[in-house]
């Protein structure tokens, strides 16, 4: 299969430089100073896509032929193609890779064929595409995932997609628009990125169901400054399949309301290991359903405690509760117990109904436990030994006062007769000191130094003791 495809591409590139396909007309058109090649094939005898279309073709029209399918890489050698019209043929199927290498294509028209489905993912191969015509086909549905490939499309014609088999009565018709398209065509102020694109939509002559989606499209397109213009505003809808259709403006769809979401808090900070509850409330008609999605993790905190690739984001959360106290209102909560650092991040509460989708963002930050630290005791610095020290001046440390003395004199303690500590110290007023606290022993060098200065400090100690006794009296 791949060999045949390769041979097809090689043959197209070799034969399609200067030759013109059979039953086709090749002409040049001017666009300013440039000469553009135009190829038109409209002979009923053509049953397949021509393989020798000139490689410099800018516009290719295949009209009113018997072509029934578009194979893989059918236009691979036409990298300069900007306009592709495959209208009013008998095409029933298109391969998802039919439009590979059409990076310059701006307009694709498939009107008047027999398509019951369209490969929406194939639009990825045409990044410059702006116009897509699917008028007068047999499309029966527009899948929700199509919205992923339609952001650049500014002209979309889906009109007249209805077909009823005359003998069996089977029908193929476009009846429902997915709610995701409303978010693309009518973005909310907080959801739009950059300038909103103006779009032209063809939705007429389809047997739509009278639901909120088609009603919202109609009402929003008629509002002032709407980004969407309908080719025909006379849309028909029916209450159910088989019932007679009526003008959409006559249907009682005034209660349709796009959901709105209000979180209880937009930013939550909670300590590690605690429990937290996130809540959001939504309103809309029909009553919206709520889902929770974790979209990202925090990268500015505790990244070293979070293992890499610990979870794939975004992901839907399943363990949550929701309840509807009355029609048009619903609330939901999600409980996170025993918080860890991996629970931190952004959570989105998403509300959805037939009229559209809305969501609210909640940021959760997890902080570590902080330890309480007692204030340090203030102590006098031990004076360093100096060559110019007075003879009676002796370095040392203060002795610890008794509890009774501490109650009377908070800041003064009597000197100790111990040889280890000799200099008074400031005692804290807040924390009483226990006399039974074991003190570290000084090394032998300090002991020798203190013994040598004992005799010189006795006189100063006696005078200090006398002053203390007088104060107590």
Coordinates of C-alpha atoms in Angstrom, one line a residue:
X1 CA 0.0 0.0 0.0
X2 CA 2.8 2.4 0.9
X3 CA 4.7 1.5 -2.2
X4 CA 1.7 2.4 -4.3
X5 CA 1.3 5.6 -2.5
X6 CA 5.0 6.5 -3.0
X7 CA 4.7 5.6 -6.7
X8 CA 1.6 7.8 -6.9
X9 CA 3.5 10.8 -5.4
X10 CA 6.6 10.3 -7.6
X11 CA 4.5 10.0 -10.7
X12 CA 2.6 13.1 -9.7
X13 CA 5.7 15.1 -9.2
X14 CA 7.3 14.0 -12.5
X15 CA 4.3 14.4 -14.7
X16 CA 2.7 17.3 -13.0
X17 CA 5.3 20.0 -13.5
X18 CA 4.2 21.3 -17.0
X19 CA 1.5 18.8 -18.2
X20 CA -2.2 19.3 -17.8
X21 CA -4.5 16.4 -16.7
X22 CA -6.8 14.8 -19.3
X23 CA -10.4 16.3 -19.4
X24 CA -9.1 19.4 -17.5
X25 CA -8.3 23.0 -18.5
X26 CA -5.1 24.6 -17.2
X27 CA -4.9 28.4 -17.4
X28 CA -3.0 31.2 -15.8
X29 CA -4.6 34.0 -13.8
X30 CA -3.0 37.2 -12.7
X31 CA -2.8 38.4 -9.1
X32 CA -1.0 41.6 -9.2
X33 CA 2.3 40.9 -10.9
X34 CA 2.2 37.1 -10.3
X35 CA 0.9 34.6 -12.7
X36 CA -1.1 31.9 -10.9
X37 CA -2.0 28.5 -12.4
X38 CA -5.7 27.5 -12.3
X39 CA -6.8 23.9 -13.1
X40 CA -10.5 23.0 -13.6
X41 CA -11.8 19.5 -14.2
X42 CA -15.5 19.1 -14.8
X43 CA -15.9 16.1 -17.1
X44 CA -18.4 13.4 -16.1
X45 CA -15.9 10.8 -17.2
X46 CA -13.5 11.6 -14.3
X47 CA -13.8 8.9 -11.6
X48 CA -10.7 9.6 -9.5
X49 CA -8.5 12.4 -8.4
X50 CA -6.1 13.3 -11.2
X51 CA -2.5 12.5 -10.4
X52 CA -0.7 14.8 -12.8
X53 CA -2.0 18.1 -11.7
X54 CA 0.9 20.7 -12.2
X55 CA 2.8 21.2 -9.0
X56 CA 2.5 25.0 -9.2
X57 CA -1.3 25.0 -9.2
X58 CA -2.8 27.6 -6.9
X59 CA -6.5 26.8 -7.5
X60 CA -8.0 23.4 -8.3
X61 CA -11.6 22.8 -9.1
X62 CA -13.1 19.3 -9.5
X63 CA -16.8 19.7 -10.3
X64 CA -19.6 17.5 -11.4
X65 CA -17.5 14.4 -11.8
X66 CA -18.0 10.8 -10.6
X67 CA -15.3 10.9 -8.0
X68 CA -16.6 8.9 -5.0
X69 CA -13.6 8.9 -2.6
X70 CA -10.6 11.1 -1.7
X71 CA -7.6 8.8 -0.9
X72 CA -4.7 9.3 1.4
X73 CA -2.2 12.1 0.4
X74 CA -4.3 12.9 -2.7
X75 CA -2.8 16.3 -3.1
X76 CA 0.6 15.8 -1.6
X77 CA 2.6 17.4 -4.5
X78 CA 0.4 20.5 -4.5
X79 CA 2.2 22.4 -1.7
X80 CA 1.3 25.8 -3.2
X81 CA -2.4 25.1 -3.5
X82 CA -4.6 27.8 -1.9
X83 CA -8.1 27.0 -3.1
X84 CA -9.5 23.5 -3.4
X85 CA -13.0 23.0 -4.7
X86 CA -14.5 19.5 -4.8
X87 CA -18.1 20.5 -5.3
X88 CA -21.1 18.5 -6.7
X89 CA -19.4 15.2 -7.1
X90 CA -20.3 11.9 -5.6
X91 CA -17.8 11.8 -2.8
X92 CA -18.9 9.6 0.1
X93 CA -15.7 9.2 2.1
X94 CA -12.5 11.3 2.8
X95 CA -9.4 9.8 4.3
X96 CA -8.2 11.6 7.4
X97 CA -4.8 12.1 5.7
X98 CA -6.2 13.2 2.4
X99 CA -5.0 16.8 2.9
X100 CA -1.4 16.2 4.0
X101 CA 1.1 18.9 2.9
X102 CA -1.6 21.5 2.1
X103 CA 0.0 24.0 4.4
X104 CA -0.9 27.0 2.2
X105 CA -4.6 26.0 1.6
X106 CA -7.0 28.8 2.6
X107 CA -10.3 27.5 1.2
X108 CA -11.8 24.0 1.0
X109 CA -15.3 23.5 -0.5
X110 CA -17.1 20.2 -0.4
X111 CA -20.6 21.3 -1.2
X112 CA -23.1 19.1 -3.0
X113 CA -21.5 15.7 -2.1
X114 CA -22.8 12.6 -0.3
X115 CA -20.7 12.9 2.9
X116 CA -22.3 11.5 6.0
X117 CA -19.2 12.3 8.1
X118 CA -16.2 14.5 7.8
X119 CA -12.6 13.8 9.2
X120 CA -12.3 16.9 11.4
X121 CA -8.9 15.8 12.6
X122 CA -7.6 16.3 9.0
X123 CA -7.9 20.0 9.4
X124 CA -4.6 19.9 11.3
X125 CA -2.8 19.5 8.0
X126 CA -4.2 22.8 6.8
X127 CA -3.1 25.4 9.3
X128 CA -4.0 28.4 7.1
X129 CA -7.5 27.2 6.3
X130 CA -10.2 29.8 6.9
X131 CA -13.1 28.7 4.7
X132 CA -14.9 25.3 5.0
X133 CA -18.0 24.6 2.9
X134 CA -20.1 21.5 3.7
X135 CA -23.4 22.7 2.3
X136 CA -25.8 20.2 0.9
X137 CA -24.4 16.9 2.3
X138 CA -25.7 14.2 4.5
X139 CA -24.0 15.0 7.8
X140 CA -26.0 13.6 10.7
X141 CA -23.9 15.0 13.6
X142 CA -21.3 17.5 14.5
X143 CA -19.0 15.8 17.2
X144 CA -17.8 17.7 20.2
X145 CA -14.2 17.1 19.3
X146 CA -14.6 19.0 16.1
X147 CA -14.2 22.2 18.1
X148 CA -10.5 21.4 18.6
X149 CA -9.8 21.8 14.9
X150 CA -12.1 24.8 14.1
X151 CA -10.4 27.8 15.9
X152 CA -9.0 29.3 12.6
X153 CA -12.2 28.7 10.6
X154 CA -14.0 32.0 10.0
X155 CA -16.5 30.8 7.3
X156 CA -18.3 27.6 8.0
X157 CA -21.3 26.4 6.0
X158 CA -23.3 23.5 7.4
X159 CA -26.6 24.3 5.8
X160 CA -28.9 21.9 4.0
X161 CA -27.6 18.7 5.6
X162 CA -30.7 16.6 5.4
X163 CA -31.5 13.4 3.5
X164 CA -34.4 11.0 3.6
X165 CA -34.3 7.6 1.9
X166 CA -37.4 7.4 -0.4
X167 CA -38.0 3.7 0.0
X168 CA -36.9 2.8 3.6
X169 CA -37.7 6.2 5.2
X170 CA -34.3 6.3 6.8
X171 CA -33.0 9.9 7.4
X172 CA -29.7 11.6 7.9
X173 CA -29.9 15.1 9.1
X174 CA -28.1 17.6 11.3
X175 CA -30.2 18.3 14.4
X176 CA -27.9 19.2 17.3
X177 CA -25.0 21.5 17.9
X178 CA -22.5 20.6 20.6
X179 CA -22.3 23.0 23.5
X180 CA -18.5 23.3 23.0
X181 CA -19.1 25.2 19.8
X182 CA -20.8 28.0 21.7
X183 CA -17.7 28.5 23.8
X184 CA -15.7 28.8 20.5
X185 CA -18.1 31.1 18.7
X186 CA -19.2 33.2 21.7
X187 CA -16.3 33.2 24.2
X188 CA -16.9 34.7 27.6
X189 CA -14.8 37.8 28.4
X190 CA -12.5 35.9 30.7
X191 CA -12.0 33.0 28.3
X192 CA -11.1 34.8 25.1
X193 CA -7.4 35.0 24.1
X194 CA -6.5 38.0 22.0
X195 CA -9.0 39.6 19.6
X196 CA -12.3 37.7 19.0
X197 CA -12.6 36.5 15.4
X198 CA -15.6 37.4 13.4
X199 CA -17.3 34.3 11.9
X200 CA -19.9 33.6 9.3
X201 CA -22.0 30.6 9.9
X202 CA -24.5 28.8 7.6
X203 CA -27.0 26.8 9.8
X204 CA -30.2 27.2 7.8
X205 CA -32.3 24.5 6.2
X206 CA -31.5 22.0 8.8
X207 CA -34.1 20.2 11.0
X208 CA -32.7 21.4 14.3
X209 CA -34.2 20.3 17.6
X210 CA -35.6 23.2 19.7
X211 CA -33.0 23.1 22.4
X212 CA -30.9 25.7 24.2
X213 CA -27.9 25.4 21.9
X214 CA -29.6 26.6 18.8
X215 CA -31.6 29.1 20.7
X216 CA -28.4 30.6 22.2
X217 CA -26.8 30.8 18.8
X218 CA -29.8 32.7 17.5
X219 CA -30.1 35.1 20.4
X220 CA -26.3 35.8 20.7
X221 CA -25.9 36.3 16.9
X222 CA -28.6 39.0 17.0
X223 CA -27.0 40.9 19.9
X224 CA -25.1 44.1 19.3
X225 CA -21.4 43.5 18.5
X226 CA -21.8 39.8 18.1
X227 CA -18.8 38.0 16.7
X228 CA -21.1 35.7 14.7
X229 CA -23.1 36.5 11.6
X230 CA -25.7 34.0 10.3
X231 CA -26.1 33.7 6.6
X232 CA -29.8 33.1 7.1
X233 CA -31.5 34.0 10.4
X234 CA -34.7 32.0 9.6
X235 CA -33.9 28.8 11.4
X236 CA -36.4 26.0 11.8
X237 CA -36.7 23.6 14.7
X238 CA -39.0 21.0 16.1
X239 CA -39.8 19.7 19.6
X240 CA -38.8 16.2 18.6
X241 CA -37.9 14.2 15.5
X242 CA -40.9 13.7 13.3
X243 CA -42.8 16.7 14.6
X244 CA -43.6 19.6 12.4
X245 CA -41.0 22.4 12.3
X246 CA -41.5 25.9 13.4
X247 CA -39.5 29.1 13.3
X248 CA -37.0 29.2 16.1
X249 CA -38.2 32.7 17.1
X250 CA -41.6 31.3 17.8
X251 CA -40.3 28.5 20.1
X252 CA -40.6 29.2 23.9
X253 CA -36.9 29.0 24.7
X254 CA -36.6 32.1 26.8
X255 CA -35.6 30.2 30.0
X256 CA -32.4 28.9 28.4
X257 CA -29.5 30.3 30.4
X258 CA -25.8 29.6 30.1
X259 CA -24.4 28.4 33.4
X260 CA -22.5 30.7 35.8
X261 CA -20.1 29.4 38.6
X262 CA -19.3 31.1 41.9
X263 CA -16.6 29.5 44.1
X264 CA -16.7 29.9 47.9
X265 CA -13.1 31.1 47.8
X266 CA -10.7 31.7 44.9
X267 CA -7.5 31.1 47.0
X268 CA -7.1 28.7 49.9
X269 CA -4.0 28.3 52.1
X270 CA -4.0 25.3 54.4
X271 CA -1.3 23.6 56.5
X272 CA 0.3 20.3 55.7
X273 CA -1.7 17.3 57.0
X274 CA -5.0 19.2 57.5
X275 CA -8.4 18.7 55.9
X276 CA -9.9 21.2 53.5
X277 CA -13.2 21.4 51.6
X278 CA -13.6 23.2 48.2
X279 CA -17.0 24.3 47.2
X280 CA -18.7 26.0 44.2
X281 CA -22.2 27.0 43.3
X282 CA -23.7 27.1 39.8
X283 CA -26.9 28.4 38.3
X284 CA -28.3 28.0 34.8
X285 CA -31.1 26.5 32.8
X286 CA -31.3 23.6 32.3
X287 CA -29.8 22.8 35.6
X288 CA -26.1 22.4 35.0
X289 CA -24.0 19.5 36.1
X290 CA -20.7 20.1 37.9
X291 CA -17.3 18.4 37.5
X292 CA -14.0 19.0 39.2
X293 CA -10.7 19.2 37.3
X294 CA -7.2 19.6 38.6
X295 CA -5.3 21.5 36.0
X296 CA -1.9 22.2 37.4
X297 CA 0.4 21.9 40.4
X298 CA 2.3 24.7 42.2
X299 CA 5.9 25.0 41.2
X300 CA 6.9 27.7 43.6
X301 CA 6.6 25.7 46.8
X302 CA 7.9 22.4 48.1
X303 CA 8.9 21.2 44.7
X304 CA 11.5 18.9 46.2
X305 CA 8.9 17.0 48.1
X306 CA 6.8 16.3 45.0
X307 CA 8.1 13.4 42.9
X308 CA 8.4 14.0 39.2
X309 CA 5.6 12.6 37.0
X310 CA 3.6 11.9 40.1
X311 CA 0.3 12.6 38.2
X312 CA -0.8 13.5 34.7
X313 CA -2.5 16.9 34.5
X314 CA -5.1 18.0 33.8
X315 CA -7.3 15.2 35.2
X316 CA -10.9 14.8 36.3
X317 CA -11.6 14.2 39.9
X318 CA -14.1 11.6 40.8
X319 CA -14.6 11.8 44.5
X320 CA -16.9 14.7 45.0
X321 CA -20.5 15.4 46.0
X322 CA -23.1 17.6 44.3
X323 CA -26.7 18.4 44.9
X324 CA -29.5 20.4 43.3
X325 CA -31.7 22.1 45.9
X326 CA -34.0 23.5 43.2
X327 CA -34.3 23.7 39.4
X328 CA -31.6 25.9 37.9
X329 CA -29.2 25.7 40.9
X330 CA -26.6 23.1 41.8
X331 CA -23.7 23.1 44.3
X332 CA -20.7 20.7 44.7
X333 CA -18.0 20.1 47.2
X334 CA -14.8 18.1 47.1
X335 CA -13.0 17.0 50.3
X336 CA -9.3 16.7 50.5
X337 CA -8.1 14.9 53.7
X338 CA -4.6 14.8 55.1
X339 CA -3.2 17.4 52.7
X340 CA 0.2 16.7 51.2
X341 CA 2.3 18.9 48.9
X342 CA 1.1 17.1 45.8
X343 CA -2.5 18.3 46.6
X344 CA -1.4 21.9 46.0
X345 CA -2.3 23.5 42.7
X346 CA -5.2 24.8 40.7
X347 CA -8.7 23.3 40.7
X348 CA -11.4 24.1 38.3
X349 CA -15.1 23.7 39.0
X350 CA -16.8 23.3 35.6
X351 CA -20.5 23.7 35.0
X352 CA -22.2 22.4 31.9
X353 CA -25.7 22.4 30.4
X354 CA -27.2 22.5 27.0
X355 CA -26.7 26.2 26.7
X356 CA -22.9 26.2 27.3
X357 CA -20.0 25.7 29.6
X358 CA -18.6 27.8 32.4
X359 CA -15.9 27.3 35.0
X360 CA -14.3 28.9 38.1
X361 CA -10.7 28.6 39.3
X362 CA -9.6 27.8 42.9
X363 CA -6.0 27.9 44.0
X364 CA -4.9 25.7 46.8
X365 CA -1.6 26.2 48.6
X366 CA -0.2 23.8 51.2
X367 CA 2.3 25.2 53.7
X368 CA 4.5 23.3 56.1
X369 CA 4.1 23.2 59.9
X370 CA 6.1 26.0 61.7
X371 CA 7.8 25.2 65.1
X372 CA 7.4 27.6 68.0
X373 CA 10.8 28.8 69.2
X374 CA 11.4 30.2 72.7
X375 CA 13.4 33.5 72.9
X376 CA 17.0 33.1 73.7
X377 CA 18.4 34.3 77.0
X378 CA 20.3 37.5 76.9
X379 CA 23.8 37.2 78.4
X380 CA 26.7 39.5 78.8
X381 CA 29.5 38.8 76.5
X382 CA 32.7 37.6 78.2
X383 CA 35.3 40.2 77.8
X384 CA 38.3 39.1 75.9
X385 CA 41.7 39.1 77.5
X386 CA 43.6 42.3 76.9
X387 CA 47.2 43.3 77.6
X388 CA 46.0 46.6 79.1
X389 CA 43.5 45.0 81.6
X390 CA 43.5 46.4 85.1
X391 CA 44.9 44.2 87.8
X392 CA 41.7 43.7 89.7
X393 CA 39.5 43.1 86.6
X394 CA 38.8 39.4 86.2
X395 CA 36.8 37.7 83.4
X396 CA 34.2 35.1 84.1
X397 CA 30.6 34.1 84.0
X398 CA 27.7 34.8 86.4
X399 CA 26.3 32.4 88.9
X400 CA 22.6 31.4 88.8
X401 CA 20.5 33.1 91.5
X402 CA 18.1 31.3 93.9
X403 CA 14.4 31.4 93.3
X404 CA 13.8 33.7 96.3
X405 CA 16.5 36.1 95.2
X406 CA 15.1 36.1 91.7
X407 CA 11.7 37.2 93.0
X408 CA 13.2 40.2 94.8
X409 CA 15.9 41.2 92.3
X410 CA 15.0 40.3 88.8
X411 CA 18.1 41.6 87.2
X412 CA 20.8 41.2 89.9
X413 CA 22.2 37.8 91.1
X414 CA 24.7 37.4 94.0
X415 CA 28.2 36.3 92.9
X416 CA 29.0 32.7 93.3
X417 CA 31.8 31.3 95.4
X418 CA 32.2 28.6 92.8
X419 CA 35.5 28.9 91.0
X420 CA 33.9 28.3 87.6
X421 CA 31.5 31.3 87.2
X422 CA 32.5 34.7 88.6
X423 CA 30.9 37.5 86.5
X424 CA 27.3 38.6 87.1
X425 CA 24.7 37.8 84.5
X426 CA 21.4 39.2 83.5
X427 CA 18.6 36.8 84.4
X428 CA 15.4 36.6 82.3
X429 CA 12.3 37.9 83.8
X430 CA 10.1 35.4 81.9
X431 CA 11.7 32.0 82.5
X432 CA 12.8 31.1 86.0
X433 CA 16.0 29.2 86.1
X434 CA 16.3 25.9 87.9
X435 CA 19.2 25.5 90.2
X436 CA 19.4 21.8 89.5
X437 CA 20.4 22.4 85.9
X438 CA 23.8 20.8 85.2
X439 CA 26.3 23.2 83.9
X440 CA 29.1 22.1 81.5
X441 CA 32.5 21.8 83.1
X442 CA 35.2 24.0 81.8
X443 CA 38.2 22.5 80.4
X444 CA 41.4 22.2 82.3
X445 CA 42.9 25.3 80.7
X446 CA 40.1 27.5 82.0
X447 CA 40.3 26.0 85.4
X448 CA 43.9 26.8 85.8
X449 CA 43.3 30.4 84.7
X450 CA 40.4 30.8 87.1
X451 CA 42.5 29.4 90.0
X452 CA 45.2 31.8 89.3
X453 CA 42.8 34.7 89.5
X454 CA 40.9 33.5 92.5
X455 CA 43.0 35.4 95.0
X456 CA 42.7 38.7 93.1
X457 CA 38.9 38.5 92.9
X458 CA 38.1 37.8 96.5
X459 CA 38.2 41.4 97.5
X460 CA 35.8 42.5 94.7
X461 CA 33.5 39.6 95.6
X462 CA 33.3 40.6 99.2
X463 CA 32.4 44.2 98.3
X464 CA 29.7 43.0 95.9
X465 CA 28.2 40.8 98.7
X466 CA 28.1 43.6 101.1
X467 CA 26.3 45.8 98.6
X468 CA 23.7 43.0 97.9
X469 CA 23.1 42.5 101.6
X470 CA 22.4 46.2 102.1
X471 CA 20.0 46.3 99.3
X472 CA 18.1 43.3 100.7
X473 CA 17.7 45.0 104.0

